[in-house]
């Protein structure tokens, strides 16, 4: 069974004097918005800064002046974004960032990034880039181009791990695994002390977590199956410095790091990325909205020949 | 403008005592077969061993006991294969190999490898593999599983180059470039002396070549545009030893080597692959039909940060 773990992602910043996302929008609206991309809300946690919704496909975080939504699988995230813009009007938008990681079963996707751009272009002008080579790991990023200027302290970190070790894959694909077993595996007590956690174990496997502490968030989504294993972390806390602990658990063959406004990127990468990994690409751009984006893919170079993956020709290969 | 250079490929071996592909099949049939995948024959050359057809999307080679067809773009190669099996019956088949390189605009493809497998499975039993990680360069390979035993001298070489240098891309994308200019660039007189050449320059750019000498063949297909540059070589002459000359012309950031029955692969790679390239994967399998397949991707590791590729948001991005 193959599953497209790679997320589509949107962050919408609004003028909170015109529209307070926490006070002016009822939870029902967020249910409707999530429904538009063909996902649903499973559960939620909140504090005075943030509402965090765990979705059937990834996560939605709402702060007073912005929301962030990540959806995986074959969801139609662009529909949720269009729904929001149509409900509240372009005039309240301060910034729109829309992002898609290259997909591995893109044949099965309801739209491609180019299709999504056409919908965004109906409402906002912008710029779009491909961070990374076409034939390597890459991220498509669109942003609204207006008079908005990014806060230099507004940092985002993504860590996306591929081909996790056989050990980690087997463990995380065990049927009937409990939340507590997964929390212990990742050692969240140490990784994110004092965060409030909302997590979910999917049937037969798969795991999602939202964690918040004041205005800080972390979200993790685990697609553990060996044929297409993928684990994504996204946060506004520094994930680069947590890389050694995460790598120890997952032992991936390959991972991506993408940051917004991490100005000490090079120093941190030198300090924290385990030495057996090598950068296959390093891409950097300061967007016209002021965000500095950096993207790298890291890979453990092959030493020995290995066997190919066998494909069950009678299986469900609709996406290969 | 994006173009899917990655080829689908099929090699069909038949019992030539029951059906001589050179003597029993008129050229009109090959035109019909190519038409089934929505390509067309542009020109042809032949000698007593082989007919080589240059197609609007890649190439078809016919020997007495086998044919090899490669098609790129959004062609439906599987339809041509089904057409052949339906015309001449499964009983004449000795071997079927069906192969797809991972595509970069797979959203735009009329089918995926899994869909094609379902059609093959109506006629022949077989095995299928993915050579290479899902998140890296990879090749899907299916083969018919029967009592056929591969001739150990039956060798095939593929060399697939990605992200050719800006210099090579600009030169090869020049409108109005002549065949002779491209032949001179690749230095075919030295690379394949005494081969008969049939080549074609596409409008506004793009280049295809078939070359034959006795039972030897070489085919080259050039997608030069900077946004999605790709140059493929396939041959039954040793391409590994020609790698240094080819790399000098194209200077790609990345390339794949795939071989059937190259038993001196490791020695040759050590001798001929320029040292600035590093293997990102090494996959090997002896198929149950006796072919030993090896696949590697090579990459120039990134030293410095570079800029992302800008996407024209008003352009034709239907495949991104």
Coordinates of C-alpha atoms in Angstrom, one line a residue:
Chain A
X1 CA 0.0 0.0 0.0
X2 CA 1.4 3.3 -1.1
X3 CA 0.5 6.6 0.5
X4 CA 1.5 10.1 -0.5
X5 CA 2.9 11.5 2.7
X6 CA 4.3 14.7 1.0
X7 CA 2.2 17.7 2.3
X8 CA 0.7 20.6 0.5
X9 CA 0.9 23.6 2.8
X10 CA -0.6 27.0 3.0
X11 CA 0.0 29.9 5.5
X12 CA -2.4 32.8 5.3
X13 CA -1.7 35.9 7.3
X14 CA -4.5 38.4 7.8
X15 CA -5.1 41.9 9.2
X16 CA -6.3 40.8 12.6
X17 CA -7.7 44.3 13.3
X18 CA -10.2 43.6 10.5
X19 CA -10.6 39.9 11.3
X20 CA -9.5 38.1 14.4
X21 CA -9.1 34.5 13.4
X22 CA -9.5 33.3 17.0
X23 CA -12.4 35.5 18.0
X24 CA -14.4 36.2 14.9
X25 CA -14.4 32.7 13.4
X26 CA -16.4 29.9 15.0
X27 CA -14.9 26.3 15.0
X28 CA -17.7 25.2 12.6
X29 CA -16.1 27.4 9.9
X30 CA -12.8 25.5 10.3
X31 CA -14.6 22.2 10.0
X32 CA -16.1 23.5 6.7
X33 CA -12.8 24.8 5.5
X34 CA -11.1 21.4 6.1
X35 CA -14.0 19.6 4.5
X36 CA -13.4 21.6 1.3
X37 CA -10.1 19.8 0.8
X38 CA -11.7 16.4 1.6
X39 CA -10.2 16.0 5.0
X40 CA -11.8 16.2 8.4
X41 CA -11.0 17.5 11.9
X42 CA -10.3 14.6 14.3
X43 CA -9.6 16.5 17.5
X44 CA -8.2 19.8 18.8
X45 CA -6.3 21.5 21.6
X46 CA -5.9 25.2 22.3
X47 CA -4.3 27.8 24.4
X48 CA -4.7 31.6 24.4
X49 CA -2.4 31.9 21.4
X50 CA -3.4 29.1 19.2
X51 CA -6.0 26.5 18.2
X52 CA -4.5 23.3 16.8
X53 CA -6.7 20.9 14.9
X54 CA -5.5 17.4 14.1
X55 CA -6.9 16.3 10.7
X56 CA -7.6 13.0 9.0
X57 CA -4.8 14.2 6.6
X58 CA -2.3 16.3 8.7
X59 CA -3.0 19.5 10.6
X60 CA -4.5 23.0 10.9
X61 CA -3.1 25.7 13.3
X62 CA -5.0 29.0 13.9
X63 CA -3.4 32.0 15.6
X64 CA -5.1 35.4 15.8
X65 CA -3.5 36.8 12.7
X66 CA -2.7 33.7 10.6
X67 CA -3.5 30.1 10.0
X68 CA -1.3 27.3 8.7
X69 CA -2.7 24.2 7.1
X70 CA -0.8 21.1 5.9
X71 CA -2.6 18.3 4.1
X72 CA -1.2 15.1 2.7
X73 CA -2.5 12.2 0.6
X74 CA -4.8 13.1 -2.2
X75 CA -6.4 16.2 -0.6
X76 CA -7.3 19.3 -2.5
X77 CA -5.8 22.0 -0.2
X78 CA -6.2 24.7 -2.8
X79 CA -10.0 24.4 -2.5
X80 CA -9.8 25.3 1.2
X81 CA -7.7 28.3 0.4
X82 CA -10.1 29.5 -2.2
X83 CA -13.0 28.9 0.2
X84 CA -11.3 31.2 2.8
X85 CA -10.5 34.0 0.3
X86 CA -14.1 33.8 -1.1
X87 CA -15.6 34.0 2.4
X88 CA -13.5 36.8 3.9
X89 CA -12.3 38.7 0.8
X90 CA -8.8 39.5 -0.6
X91 CA -8.8 42.8 1.3
X92 CA -8.1 41.1 4.7
X93 CA -5.1 39.1 3.3
X94 CA -1.6 40.3 4.4
X95 CA 0.3 37.3 3.1
X96 CA -0.3 34.0 1.3
X97 CA 2.3 31.3 1.1
X98 CA 1.4 28.2 -0.8
X99 CA 3.8 25.3 -1.0
X100 CA 4.0 21.8 -2.5
X101 CA 6.8 19.3 -2.0
X102 CA 7.4 17.2 -5.1
X103 CA 5.1 14.2 -4.9
X104 CA 6.1 10.6 -5.5
X105 CA 2.6 9.4 -6.7
X106 CA 1.7 12.7 -8.4
X107 CA -0.2 10.7 -11.0
X108 CA -2.8 10.1 -8.3
X109 CA -3.1 13.8 -7.3
X110 CA -6.2 15.7 -8.1
X111 CA -4.2 18.7 -9.2
X112 CA -0.6 19.7 -9.8
X113 CA 1.1 22.9 -8.5
X114 CA 0.6 24.6 -11.9
X115 CA -3.2 24.0 -11.6
X116 CA -3.2 25.4 -8.1
X117 CA -1.3 28.5 -9.2
X118 CA -4.0 29.2 -11.7
X119 CA -6.6 29.3 -8.9
X120 CA -4.4 31.5 -6.7
X121 CA -3.8 33.9 -9.6
X122 CA -7.5 34.7 -9.7
X123 CA -7.2 36.4 -6.4
X124 CA -3.6 37.5 -5.8
X125 CA -0.5 38.4 -7.7
X126 CA 2.7 36.6 -6.7
X127 CA 5.9 34.9 -7.4
X128 CA 6.7 31.2 -7.6
X129 CA 9.8 29.2 -7.4
X130 CA 11.1 25.7 -7.5
X131 CA 13.6 25.1 -4.7
X132 CA 15.7 22.2 -5.8
X133 CA 16.4 20.5 -9.1
X134 CA 13.5 18.9 -11.1
X135 CA 15.2 15.5 -10.9
X136 CA 15.9 15.8 -7.1
X137 CA 13.9 16.6 -4.0
X138 CA 12.3 20.0 -4.6
X139 CA 9.7 22.3 -3.2
X140 CA 7.4 24.6 -5.1
X141 CA 6.7 27.8 -3.2
X142 CA 4.3 30.6 -4.2
X143 CA 3.9 33.9 -2.2
X144 CA 1.6 36.9 -2.5
X145 CA 3.5 39.9 -3.7
X146 CA 2.3 43.1 -2.0
X147 CA 3.6 45.7 0.5
X148 CA 3.8 43.1 3.3
X149 CA 7.2 42.8 5.0
X150 CA 8.1 39.7 6.9
X151 CA 9.0 39.9 10.6
X152 CA 12.6 38.7 10.7
X153 CA 11.8 36.8 13.9
X154 CA 9.1 34.8 12.1
X155 CA 10.9 31.6 11.7
X156 CA 9.7 28.2 10.3
X157 CA 11.5 24.9 10.2
X158 CA 10.6 21.8 8.2
X159 CA 12.4 18.5 8.5
X160 CA 11.2 15.8 6.1
X161 CA 12.7 12.3 6.5
X162 CA 12.6 9.6 3.8
X163 CA 13.4 5.9 3.8
X164 CA 13.5 5.5 7.5
X165 CA 15.4 2.4 8.8
X166 CA 13.9 -1.0 8.5
X167 CA 13.8 -1.1 12.3
X168 CA 12.0 2.2 12.6
X169 CA 9.6 1.3 9.8
X170 CA 8.7 -2.1 11.3
X171 CA 8.3 -0.7 14.7
X172 CA 6.1 2.2 13.5
X173 CA 4.0 -0.1 11.2
X174 CA 3.2 -2.5 14.1
X175 CA -0.6 -2.8 14.3
X176 CA -2.1 -1.8 17.6
X177 CA 0.8 0.4 18.6
X178 CA -0.3 2.8 21.3
X179 CA 0.2 6.6 21.4
X180 CA 2.3 6.2 24.5
X181 CA 4.7 3.7 22.7
X182 CA 5.2 6.2 19.9
X183 CA 5.6 9.1 22.4
X184 CA 8.3 7.1 24.2
X185 CA 10.0 6.2 20.9
X186 CA 10.4 9.8 19.9
X187 CA 11.1 10.8 23.5
X188 CA 8.8 13.8 23.4
X189 CA 9.3 14.5 27.1
X190 CA 12.9 15.5 26.2
X191 CA 12.3 16.8 22.7
X192 CA 9.4 19.2 23.5
X193 CA 9.1 19.5 27.3
X194 CA 6.0 21.3 28.6
X195 CA 4.2 21.1 25.2
X196 CA 0.6 20.1 25.3
X197 CA 0.1 17.1 22.9
X198 CA -2.7 16.0 20.8
X199 CA -1.9 12.8 18.8
X200 CA -3.6 10.1 16.8
X201 CA -2.7 6.6 15.7
X202 CA -4.3 5.6 12.4
X203 CA -5.6 2.2 11.5
X204 CA -3.7 0.0 10.5
X205 CA -0.7 2.4 11.0
X206 CA 0.3 6.0 10.7
X207 CA 0.7 8.7 13.3
X208 CA 0.0 12.4 13.6
X209 CA 0.9 14.8 16.4
X210 CA 0.1 18.4 17.2
X211 CA 1.9 20.0 20.1
X212 CA 1.6 23.6 21.3
X213 CA 3.2 25.7 24.1
X214 CA 2.3 29.4 24.1
X215 CA 2.7 30.5 20.5
X216 CA 5.0 27.7 19.6
X217 CA 3.9 24.6 17.6
X218 CA 5.2 21.4 16.4
X219 CA 3.4 19.0 14.1
X220 CA 4.6 15.5 13.1
X221 CA 3.1 13.1 10.5
X222 CA 4.4 9.6 10.1
X223 CA 3.8 7.4 7.0
X224 CA 5.7 4.3 8.3
X225 CA 5.3 1.7 5.5
X226 CA 8.5 0.5 4.1
X227 CA 7.6 1.0 0.5
X228 CA 7.0 4.7 0.9
X229 CA 8.2 5.7 4.4
X230 CA 8.1 9.4 5.2
X231 CA 8.1 11.4 8.4
X232 CA 7.5 15.2 8.4
X233 CA 8.2 17.7 11.2
X234 CA 7.2 21.3 11.0
X235 CA 7.6 23.9 13.7
X236 CA 8.5 27.4 14.7
X237 CA 11.0 26.0 17.2
X238 CA 14.5 25.2 15.9
X239 CA 14.4 21.8 14.4
X240 CA 18.0 21.8 13.1
X241 CA 19.3 21.6 16.6
X242 CA 16.9 18.6 17.3
X243 CA 18.1 16.7 14.2
X244 CA 20.6 14.4 16.0
X245 CA 17.8 13.1 18.3
X246 CA 15.4 12.7 15.5
X247 CA 17.9 10.9 13.2
X248 CA 18.7 8.5 16.0
X249 CA 15.1 7.4 16.1
X250 CA 14.4 7.3 12.4
X251 CA 17.8 6.7 10.7
X252 CA 16.5 7.9 7.3
X253 CA 18.5 7.4 4.1
X254 CA 17.6 10.9 3.1
X255 CA 16.0 14.1 4.5
X256 CA 15.2 17.6 3.6
X257 CA 15.5 20.8 5.7
X258 CA 13.6 23.9 4.7
X259 CA 13.7 27.0 6.8
X260 CA 12.2 30.5 6.7
X261 CA 14.3 33.2 8.4
X262 CA 16.9 30.9 9.9
X263 CA 19.9 33.2 9.5
X264 CA 22.3 30.9 11.3
X265 CA 21.4 28.0 9.0
X266 CA 25.0 27.2 7.8
X267 CA 26.5 27.2 11.4
X268 CA 23.6 25.1 12.7
X269 CA 23.8 22.6 9.9
X270 CA 27.5 22.3 10.4
X271 CA 27.0 21.7 14.0
X272 CA 24.0 19.4 14.1
X273 CA 23.7 17.3 10.8
X274 CA 25.3 13.9 11.4
X275 CA 28.5 13.6 9.3
X276 CA 27.4 10.5 7.3
X277 CA 24.9 12.7 5.5
X278 CA 25.9 14.8 2.5
X279 CA 24.0 17.7 0.9
X280 CA 22.7 16.9 -2.6
X281 CA 21.4 20.5 -3.1
X282 CA 21.6 23.8 -1.3
X283 CA 19.1 26.5 -2.5
X284 CA 18.6 29.9 -1.0
X285 CA 16.4 32.9 -1.9
X286 CA 15.1 36.0 -0.1
X287 CA 11.6 36.4 -1.3
X288 CA 10.3 39.8 -2.2
X289 CA 8.1 39.7 1.0
X290 CA 11.3 39.5 3.1
X291 CA 11.4 35.9 4.0
X292 CA 14.7 34.2 3.5
X293 CA 14.1 30.6 2.4
X294 CA 16.8 27.9 2.5
X295 CA 16.3 24.4 1.3
X296 CA 18.7 21.4 1.4
X297 CA 18.4 17.7 0.8
X298 CA 20.8 15.4 2.6
X299 CA 21.6 11.8 1.6
X300 CA 23.6 8.9 3.0
X301 CA 25.8 8.1 -0.1
X302 CA 25.6 4.4 -1.2
X303 CA 28.5 2.2 -0.3
X304 CA 27.3 -1.2 -1.4
X305 CA 24.9 -2.5 -4.0
X306 CA 21.5 -3.3 -2.7
X307 CA 18.5 -5.2 -4.1
X308 CA 15.6 -3.4 -5.9
X309 CA 12.2 -3.2 -4.3
X310 CA 9.9 -6.0 -5.5
X311 CA 6.5 -4.8 -6.8
X312 CA 3.4 -7.0 -6.2
X313 CA 2.0 -7.0 -9.7
X314 CA -1.4 -8.1 -8.4
X315 CA -1.4 -5.3 -5.8
X316 CA -2.9 -1.9 -5.9
X317 CA -0.4 0.0 -8.0
X318 CA -2.7 2.8 -9.2
X319 CA -0.2 5.4 -8.2
X320 CA 3.2 4.0 -9.2
Chain B
X1 CA 8.0 25.0 -21.7
X2 CA 8.3 21.7 -19.9
X3 CA 8.8 18.4 -21.7
X4 CA 8.9 14.9 -20.2
X5 CA 12.1 13.5 -21.7
X6 CA 12.0 10.3 -19.6
X7 CA 11.3 7.3 -21.8
X8 CA 9.0 4.4 -21.5
X9 CA 10.8 1.4 -23.1
X10 CA 9.8 -2.1 -24.2
X11 CA 11.9 -4.9 -25.7
X12 CA 10.0 -7.8 -27.2
X13 CA 11.9 -10.9 -28.1
X14 CA 10.1 -13.5 -30.4
X15 CA 10.6 -16.9 -31.7
X16 CA 12.0 -15.9 -35.1
X17 CA 11.3 -19.4 -36.6
X18 CA 7.7 -18.7 -36.1
X19 CA 7.8 -15.0 -37.0
X20 CA 10.7 -13.2 -38.6
X21 CA 10.3 -9.6 -37.6
X22 CA 12.4 -8.4 -40.6
X23 CA 10.9 -10.6 -43.3
X24 CA 7.3 -11.3 -42.2
X25 CA 6.3 -7.9 -41.1
X26 CA 5.8 -5.0 -43.6
X27 CA 6.9 -1.5 -42.7
X28 CA 3.2 -0.4 -42.7
X29 CA 2.7 -2.6 -39.6
X30 CA 5.4 -0.7 -37.7
X31 CA 3.8 2.6 -38.7
X32 CA 0.5 1.3 -37.3
X33 CA 2.2 0.0 -34.1
X34 CA 3.9 3.4 -33.5
X35 CA 0.6 5.2 -34.3
X36 CA -1.0 3.2 -31.4
X37 CA 1.1 5.0 -28.8
X38 CA 0.3 8.4 -30.5
X39 CA 3.7 8.9 -32.0
X40 CA 4.7 8.6 -35.7
X41 CA 7.7 7.4 -37.8
X42 CA 9.7 10.3 -39.2
X43 CA 12.4 8.4 -41.1
X44 CA 14.3 5.1 -41.1
X45 CA 17.6 3.5 -42.0
X46 CA 18.4 -0.2 -42.3
X47 CA 21.1 -2.8 -42.8
X48 CA 20.9 -6.5 -43.0
X49 CA 20.5 -6.9 -39.3
X50 CA 18.3 -4.1 -38.3
X51 CA 15.7 -1.5 -39.2
X52 CA 15.9 1.7 -37.2
X53 CA 13.0 4.1 -37.2
X54 CA 13.3 7.6 -35.8
X55 CA 10.0 8.6 -34.2
X56 CA 8.3 11.9 -33.4
X57 CA 8.9 10.8 -29.7
X58 CA 12.1 8.7 -29.7
X59 CA 12.9 5.4 -31.5
X60 CA 12.0 1.9 -32.7
X61 CA 14.6 -0.7 -33.6
X62 CA 13.7 -4.0 -35.3
X63 CA 16.0 -7.0 -35.5
X64 CA 14.9 -10.4 -36.8
X65 CA 14.1 -11.8 -33.3
X66 CA 13.3 -8.7 -31.3
X67 CA 12.2 -5.1 -31.4
X68 CA 13.0 -2.3 -29.0
X69 CA 10.9 0.8 -28.7
X70 CA 11.4 3.9 -26.6
X71 CA 8.9 6.7 -26.4
X72 CA 9.0 9.9 -24.4
X73 CA 6.6 12.8 -23.8
X74 CA 3.0 11.8 -23.1
X75 CA 2.9 8.7 -25.4
X76 CA 1.0 5.5 -24.5
X77 CA 3.7 2.9 -25.2
X78 CA 1.7 0.2 -23.5
X79 CA -0.9 0.4 -26.3
X80 CA 1.7 -0.4 -28.9
X81 CA 2.8 -3.5 -26.9
X82 CA -0.8 -4.6 -26.5
X83 CA -1.4 -4.1 -30.2
X84 CA 1.6 -6.4 -31.0
X85 CA 0.6 -9.1 -28.7
X86 CA -3.0 -9.0 -30.0
X87 CA -1.8 -9.2 -33.6
X88 CA 0.8 -12.0 -33.3
X89 CA -0.4 -13.9 -30.1
X90 CA 1.4 -14.6 -26.9
X91 CA 2.7 -17.9 -28.2
X92 CA 5.4 -16.2 -30.3
X93 CA 6.8 -14.2 -27.4
X94 CA 10.1 -15.3 -25.9
X95 CA 10.6 -12.4 -23.6
X96 CA 9.0 -9.0 -22.7
X97 CA 10.8 -6.3 -20.8
X98 CA 8.8 -3.2 -20.0
X99 CA 10.5 -0.3 -18.3
X100 CA 9.6 3.2 -17.1
X101 CA 12.0 5.8 -15.6
X102 CA 10.4 7.8 -12.9
X103 CA 8.8 10.8 -14.6
X104 CA 9.0 14.4 -13.5
X105 CA 5.7 15.5 -14.9
X106 CA 3.9 12.3 -14.1
X107 CA 0.7 14.2 -13.4
X108 CA 0.5 14.8 -17.2
X109 CA 1.0 11.1 -18.1
X110 CA -1.9 9.2 -19.6
X111 CA -1.1 6.2 -17.4
X112 CA 1.3 5.2 -14.6
X113 CA 3.5 2.1 -14.4
X114 CA 0.9 0.3 -12.2
X115 CA -1.8 0.9 -14.9
X116 CA 0.5 -0.5 -17.6
X117 CA 1.2 -3.6 -15.4
X118 CA -2.5 -4.4 -15.4
X119 CA -2.5 -4.5 -19.2
X120 CA 0.6 -6.7 -19.4
X121 CA -0.9 -9.0 -16.8
X122 CA -3.7 -9.8 -19.1
X123 CA -1.2 -11.6 -21.4
X124 CA 1.9 -12.6 -19.5
X125 CA 3.0 -13.5 -16.0
X126 CA 6.0 -11.7 -14.7
X127 CA 8.0 -9.9 -12.1
X128 CA 8.3 -6.2 -11.5
X129 CA 10.9 -4.2 -9.5
X130 CA 11.7 -0.6 -8.6
X131 CA 15.4 -0.1 -9.1
X132 CA 16.2 2.9 -6.9
X133 CA 14.5 4.6 -3.9
X134 CA 11.1 6.2 -4.3
X135 CA 12.5 9.6 -3.4
X136 CA 15.5 9.3 -5.8
X137 CA 16.0 8.4 -9.4
X138 CA 14.4 5.1 -10.1
X139 CA 13.4 2.7 -12.8
X140 CA 10.4 0.4 -12.9
X141 CA 11.2 -2.8 -14.7
X142 CA 8.8 -5.6 -15.6
X143 CA 9.8 -8.9 -17.3
X144 CA 7.9 -11.9 -18.6
X145 CA 8.6 -14.9 -16.4
X146 CA 8.8 -18.1 -18.5
X147 CA 11.5 -20.7 -19.5
X148 CA 13.5 -18.1 -21.4
X149 CA 17.1 -17.8 -20.5
X150 CA 19.0 -14.6 -21.4
X151 CA 22.1 -14.8 -23.6
X152 CA 24.9 -13.5 -21.3
X153 CA 26.4 -11.7 -24.3
X154 CA 23.2 -9.7 -24.7
X155 CA 24.2 -6.4 -23.1
X156 CA 22.4 -3.1 -22.9
X157 CA 23.6 0.2 -21.7
X158 CA 21.5 3.3 -20.8
X159 CA 23.1 6.6 -19.9
X160 CA 20.6 9.3 -18.8
X161 CA 21.9 12.8 -18.2
X162 CA 20.0 15.5 -16.2
X163 CA 20.6 19.3 -15.7
X164 CA 23.1 19.7 -18.4
X165 CA 25.4 22.8 -18.1
X166 CA 24.0 26.2 -19.0
X167 CA 26.5 26.3 -21.8
X168 CA 25.3 23.0 -23.3
X169 CA 21.6 23.8 -22.7
X170 CA 21.9 27.2 -24.4
X171 CA 23.8 25.8 -27.3
X172 CA 21.4 22.9 -27.9
X173 CA 18.4 25.2 -27.5
X174 CA 19.6 27.5 -30.2
X175 CA 16.8 27.8 -32.8
X176 CA 17.9 26.8 -36.3
X177 CA 20.8 24.6 -35.2
X178 CA 21.8 22.2 -37.9
X179 CA 22.3 18.5 -37.7
X180 CA 25.9 19.0 -38.6
X181 CA 26.4 21.4 -35.7
X182 CA 25.0 18.9 -33.2
X183 CA 27.0 16.0 -34.8
X184 CA 30.2 18.1 -34.4
X185 CA 29.3 19.0 -30.8
X186 CA 29.0 15.4 -29.8
X187 CA 31.9 14.4 -32.0
X188 CA 30.2 11.4 -33.4
X189 CA 33.0 10.7 -35.9
X190 CA 35.1 9.7 -32.9
X191 CA 32.3 8.4 -30.6
X192 CA 30.7 6.0 -33.1
X193 CA 33.0 5.7 -36.1
X194 CA 31.5 3.8 -39.2
X195 CA 28.0 4.0 -37.8
X196 CA 25.2 5.0 -40.3
X197 CA 23.3 7.9 -38.8
X198 CA 19.7 9.1 -39.1
X199 CA 19.0 12.2 -37.1
X200 CA 16.4 14.9 -36.7
X201 CA 16.4 18.5 -35.3
X202 CA 13.0 19.4 -33.8
X203 CA 11.3 22.8 -34.0
X204 CA 12.1 25.0 -32.0
X205 CA 14.7 22.6 -30.5
X206 CA 15.3 19.0 -29.5
X207 CA 17.3 16.4 -31.3
X208 CA 17.0 12.6 -31.9
X209 CA 19.5 10.3 -33.4
X210 CA 19.5 6.6 -34.4
X211 CA 22.8 5.1 -35.5
X212 CA 23.5 1.5 -36.6
X213 CA 26.5 -0.6 -37.6
X214 CA 25.9 -4.3 -38.2
X215 CA 23.8 -5.5 -35.2
X216 CA 25.0 -2.6 -33.0
X217 CA 22.8 0.4 -32.3
X218 CA 22.9 3.7 -30.5
X219 CA 20.0 6.1 -29.9
X220 CA 20.2 9.6 -28.4
X221 CA 17.4 11.9 -27.5
X222 CA 18.0 15.5 -26.4
X223 CA 15.5 17.6 -24.4
X224 CA 17.7 20.7 -24.1
X225 CA 15.6 23.3 -22.4
X226 CA 17.1 24.6 -19.2
X227 CA 14.0 24.1 -17.0
X228 CA 13.9 20.3 -17.7
X229 CA 17.1 19.4 -19.6
X230 CA 17.6 15.7 -20.2
X231 CA 19.7 13.7 -22.7
X232 CA 19.3 9.9 -23.0
X233 CA 21.7 7.4 -24.6
X234 CA 20.8 3.8 -25.2
X235 CA 23.0 1.3 -26.9
X236 CA 24.3 -2.3 -27.1
X237 CA 27.9 -0.8 -27.3
X238 CA 29.6 0.0 -24.0
X239 CA 28.5 3.4 -23.0
X240 CA 30.3 3.4 -19.7
X241 CA 33.7 3.7 -21.4
X242 CA 32.3 6.6 -23.5
X243 CA 31.1 8.5 -20.4
X244 CA 34.1 10.8 -20.1
X245 CA 33.6 12.1 -23.7
X246 CA 29.8 12.5 -23.2
X247 CA 30.3 14.3 -19.8
X248 CA 32.7 16.7 -21.4
X249 CA 30.0 17.8 -23.8
X250 CA 27.0 17.9 -21.5
X251 CA 28.5 18.6 -18.0
X252 CA 25.3 17.3 -16.3
X253 CA 24.7 17.8 -12.6
X254 CA 23.4 14.2 -12.4
X255 CA 23.2 11.1 -14.5
X256 CA 22.0 7.5 -14.4
X257 CA 23.6 4.4 -15.7
X258 CA 21.6 1.3 -16.2
X259 CA 23.0 -1.9 -17.7
X260 CA 21.9 -5.4 -18.6
X261 CA 24.6 -8.0 -18.4
X262 CA 27.6 -5.7 -17.9
X263 CA 29.5 -8.0 -15.6
X264 CA 32.5 -5.6 -15.4
X265 CA 30.3 -2.8 -14.2
X266 CA 32.2 -1.9 -11.1
X267 CA 35.7 -1.9 -12.7
X268 CA 34.4 0.2 -15.6
X269 CA 32.6 2.7 -13.4
X270 CA 35.8 3.0 -11.3
X271 CA 37.8 3.6 -14.4
X272 CA 35.5 5.9 -16.4
X273 CA 33.2 7.9 -14.2
X274 CA 34.7 11.4 -13.5
X275 CA 35.7 11.7 -9.9
X276 CA 33.5 14.8 -9.2
X277 CA 30.5 12.6 -9.4
X278 CA 29.3 10.5 -6.5
X279 CA 26.9 7.5 -6.5
X280 CA 23.6 8.3 -4.7
X281 CA 22.3 4.7 -5.2
X282 CA 23.6 1.3 -6.4
X283 CA 21.1 -1.3 -7.1
X284 CA 21.6 -4.8 -8.6
X285 CA 19.4 -7.8 -9.3
X286 CA 19.7 -10.9 -11.5
X287 CA 16.3 -11.3 -12.9
X288 CA 14.7 -14.8 -13.1
X289 CA 15.2 -14.6 -16.9
X290 CA 18.9 -14.4 -16.4
X291 CA 19.6 -10.8 -17.1
X292 CA 21.7 -9.1 -14.5
X293 CA 20.6 -5.5 -14.1
X294 CA 22.6 -2.8 -12.4
X295 CA 21.4 0.8 -11.8
X296 CA 23.2 3.8 -10.3
X297 CA 22.5 7.5 -10.1
X298 CA 25.5 9.8 -10.0
X299 CA 25.4 13.4 -8.7
X300 CA 27.8 16.3 -8.3
X301 CA 27.4 17.2 -4.6
X302 CA 26.5 20.8 -4.0
X303 CA 29.2 23.0 -2.7
X304 CA 27.6 26.5 -2.7
X305 CA 24.1 27.7 -2.3
X306 CA 22.3 28.5 -5.6
X307 CA 19.1 30.3 -6.5
X308 CA 15.8 28.5 -7.0
X309 CA 14.3 28.2 -10.5
X310 CA 11.7 31.0 -11.1
X311 CA 8.3 29.8 -12.3
X312 CA 6.4 31.9 -14.8
X313 CA 3.0 32.0 -13.0
X314 CA 1.3 33.0 -16.2
X315 CA 3.0 30.2 -18.2
X316 CA 1.9 26.8 -19.2
X317 CA 2.4 24.9 -15.9
X318 CA -0.1 22.1 -16.5
X319 CA 2.5 19.5 -15.6
X320 CA 4.4 20.9 -12.6

